[in-house]
Amino acid sequence: MSAESLLVILSGIPWTLAITAGAFTMGAILGIPLCAMRVSRSWLLRSMAIVIVLILRSVPPIVWLFLLYFGIGSGFFQVGPMQASIVALGLITGANLSEIYRGALKSIHPGQWEASHALNMPRWSVFIDIMVPQLVRVILPSATSYIIGLLKDSAIASTVGVTEIAFQANFISRRHFQGLEVFAVAGLFYILISLPVAAVARYSDGVLRAKVAR
Amino acid sequence: MANENGRPKVVERDEIVRALNVGKSFGTHKVLDGINLTVRSGEVLAIIGPSGSGKSTLLRCLNQLEPQTEGSITLAGITIDARKAATKKQLTDLRRSAGMVFQSFNLFPHLSVLQNISLPQQRVLGRPKAEADIRSRALLERVGLASKADHYPVRCSGGQQQRIAIARALALDPKIMLFDEPTSALDPELGLEVLAVMKELADGGMTMVVVTHEMHFAETVSNRVMIMADGRVLEEGPSQSIMRDPQTERAQRFLQAVKNR
Ligand SMILES: Nc1ncnc2c1ncn2[C@@H]1O[C@H](COP(=O)(O)OP(=O)(O)OP(=O)(O)O)[C@@H](O)[C@H]1O
Ligand SMILES: [Mg+2]
């Protein structure tokens, strides 16, 4: 394969990373209110959260993407391919992360809240000093493996013309009729990007979890 | 009556806790019914009784972890009446006077032993970290765990964790300490180290309310014993007379059952 082809595929990496990071950030933030609704005392909020999460998770990512890009994006709003990809994956990520957050909340022993209250700790401190550090330790391993999944899902952005890794690989393979090599290289890139993320996952799972294990 | 455990007999001293006609229901399930209770400064009250009789619930009402649904509770001068929602300030003032120790220790697992004791001092009392750490180390010394300061709670035995939890509560200078079965989750031997710390606290004049299954503690360390069953007070009075000579048939049955265990 020519150096030029390799460079073209390489040029897709920033887009792949941008979609992954953008969608994850959006989902990480969106997951917080969704999780808060899901565990709220209000019956209405809880049901709304259940329905939203169900809808977001049952529709395939590519359908969300087409809905945003060709559906909404071609009508009243102008939605670019990049925005549509980030928002589509971000919405789904939000739903999934809200469930991961909820699981983490449940994993915190109720005695932690009781002790904090009995000690009279201010509410902000209970959240920042006691809950967040424990939640992060529980969430980090699942969140990092979710990021790896998201990295691969970002390839669907190629269907609406975002020039990320899969798009460029497709482009090159059609131009030079060398599918096997090109897609093998693209696959290799995905693996290389996943490695550091997987390392973080392993580290967080081992070291951090050991600390909070009861 | 002579006081065999050598503690000065409590005569007229300030009341720290007064519960008047306290009731608590969870939905339709009535867990506490018409509880009256007074604890004076320096006194140690042991609460015993069969499982499910409402001992923990009563203790949790005293520091308002669970608000009572009937009656009023006064703790360190703060009165909270079931008919009127407590203000945030009332709750803060009340809880500041009451330290609590749980059956399951409830240390913060992600903080070192020292941080566990220092952080609440910094956040609740606004003590500077250096000052808080000095106090924490002194308390760790007192509970015999000075060497554990930089460990994490998981690295400590149950008995050590409970002593750390006691130090954490004491660091906030409470006027009264509430213990909910502090030794129930421990092997008997580890329970003894915790009981020794509690006895020393009692001897030092700390006011304590202790829910316990340790009959020896109830009889020898506490000044008074209260026996509960089905959400009511069966009997209450000086430790030895209650433990050796209960009046009601239900209390006799309970004490018989525990002694034969
Ligand atoms: N949050 C709650 N919601 C509903 N019911 C509760 C709650 N907490 C306690 N109860 C009920 O109240 C009753 C008294 O419970 P409590 O824990 O006070 O008993 P206890 O005397 O401490 O028992 P044990 O010796 O087993 O600790 C029990 O029937 C229990 O099921
Ligand atoms: Mg109990």
Short mmCIF file of N, CA and C and ligand atoms in Angstrom, two decimals, chain B residues 26 29 31 50-57 66 181 213, ligand 1:
data_model
loop_
_atom_site.label_atom_id
_atom_site.label_comp_id
_atom_site.label_asym_id
_atom_site.label_seq_id
_atom_site.Cartn_x
_atom_site.Cartn_y
_atom_site.Cartn_z
N PHE B 26 -43.73 3.38 60.21
CA PHE B 26 -43.36 3.30 58.79
C PHE B 26 -44.63 2.91 58.06
N HIS B 29 -47.15 0.54 59.76
CA HIS B 29 -46.45 -0.31 60.71
C HIS B 29 -45.90 0.54 61.85
N VAL B 31 -43.70 1.14 64.84
CA VAL B 31 -42.45 0.54 65.31
C VAL B 31 -42.09 1.01 66.71
N PRO B 50 -35.36 -7.83 72.35
CA PRO B 50 -35.33 -8.76 71.22
C PRO B 50 -35.23 -8.03 69.88
N SER B 51 -34.80 -8.78 68.88
CA SER B 51 -34.64 -8.23 67.54
C SER B 51 -35.98 -7.69 67.03
N GLY B 52 -35.93 -6.55 66.38
CA GLY B 52 -37.15 -5.97 65.83
C GLY B 52 -37.97 -5.19 66.82
N SER B 53 -37.44 -4.99 68.04
CA SER B 53 -38.24 -4.31 69.05
C SER B 53 -38.18 -2.79 68.89
N GLY B 54 -37.34 -2.30 67.96
CA GLY B 54 -37.33 -0.86 67.69
C GLY B 54 -36.15 -0.12 68.32
N LYS B 55 -35.14 -0.85 68.80
CA LYS B 55 -34.00 -0.21 69.47
C LYS B 55 -33.25 0.72 68.52
N SER B 56 -32.91 0.18 67.33
CA SER B 56 -32.16 1.02 66.38
C SER B 56 -33.00 2.21 65.96
N THR B 57 -34.28 1.97 65.73
CA THR B 57 -35.15 3.06 65.29
C THR B 57 -35.18 4.17 66.35
N GLU B 66 -33.90 9.40 61.58
CA GLU B 66 -35.28 9.02 61.32
C GLU B 66 -36.12 9.99 62.15
N GLU B 181 -25.44 -1.27 68.47
CA GLU B 181 -24.82 -2.61 68.44
C GLU B 181 -23.40 -2.56 67.88
N HIS B 213 -26.26 -6.12 72.60
CA HIS B 213 -26.63 -7.48 73.00
C HIS B 213 -25.64 -8.01 74.03
N1 LIG C 1 -36.80 2.11 57.14
C1 LIG C 1 -37.73 1.22 57.55
N2 LIG C 1 -38.84 1.01 56.84
C2 LIG C 1 -39.77 0.13 57.25
N3 LIG C 1 -39.69 -0.59 58.37
C3 LIG C 1 -38.60 -0.42 59.14
C4 LIG C 1 -37.56 0.49 58.77
N4 LIG C 1 -36.60 0.44 59.71
C5 LIG C 1 -37.01 -0.44 60.63
N5 LIG C 1 -38.22 -0.97 60.31
C6 LIG C 1 -38.97 -1.95 61.07
O1 LIG C 1 -39.07 -1.50 62.38
C7 LIG C 1 -39.00 -2.56 63.31
C8 LIG C 1 -37.94 -2.25 64.33
O2 LIG C 1 -36.68 -2.23 63.71
P1 LIG C 1 -35.35 -1.88 64.47
O3 LIG C 1 -34.25 -2.00 63.48
O4 LIG C 1 -35.49 -0.59 65.18
O5 LIG C 1 -35.26 -3.06 65.52
P2 LIG C 1 -34.07 -3.46 66.50
O6 LIG C 1 -34.63 -3.53 67.84
O7 LIG C 1 -32.92 -2.54 66.28
O8 LIG C 1 -33.69 -4.90 66.00
P3 LIG C 1 -32.25 -5.61 65.88
O9 LIG C 1 -31.90 -6.09 67.26
O10 LIG C 1 -32.51 -6.75 64.95
O11 LIG C 1 -31.29 -4.62 65.34
C9 LIG C 1 -38.74 -3.80 62.49
O12 LIG C 1 -39.96 -4.48 62.35
C10 LIG C 1 -38.28 -3.29 61.16
O13 LIG C 1 -38.67 -4.15 60.14
#
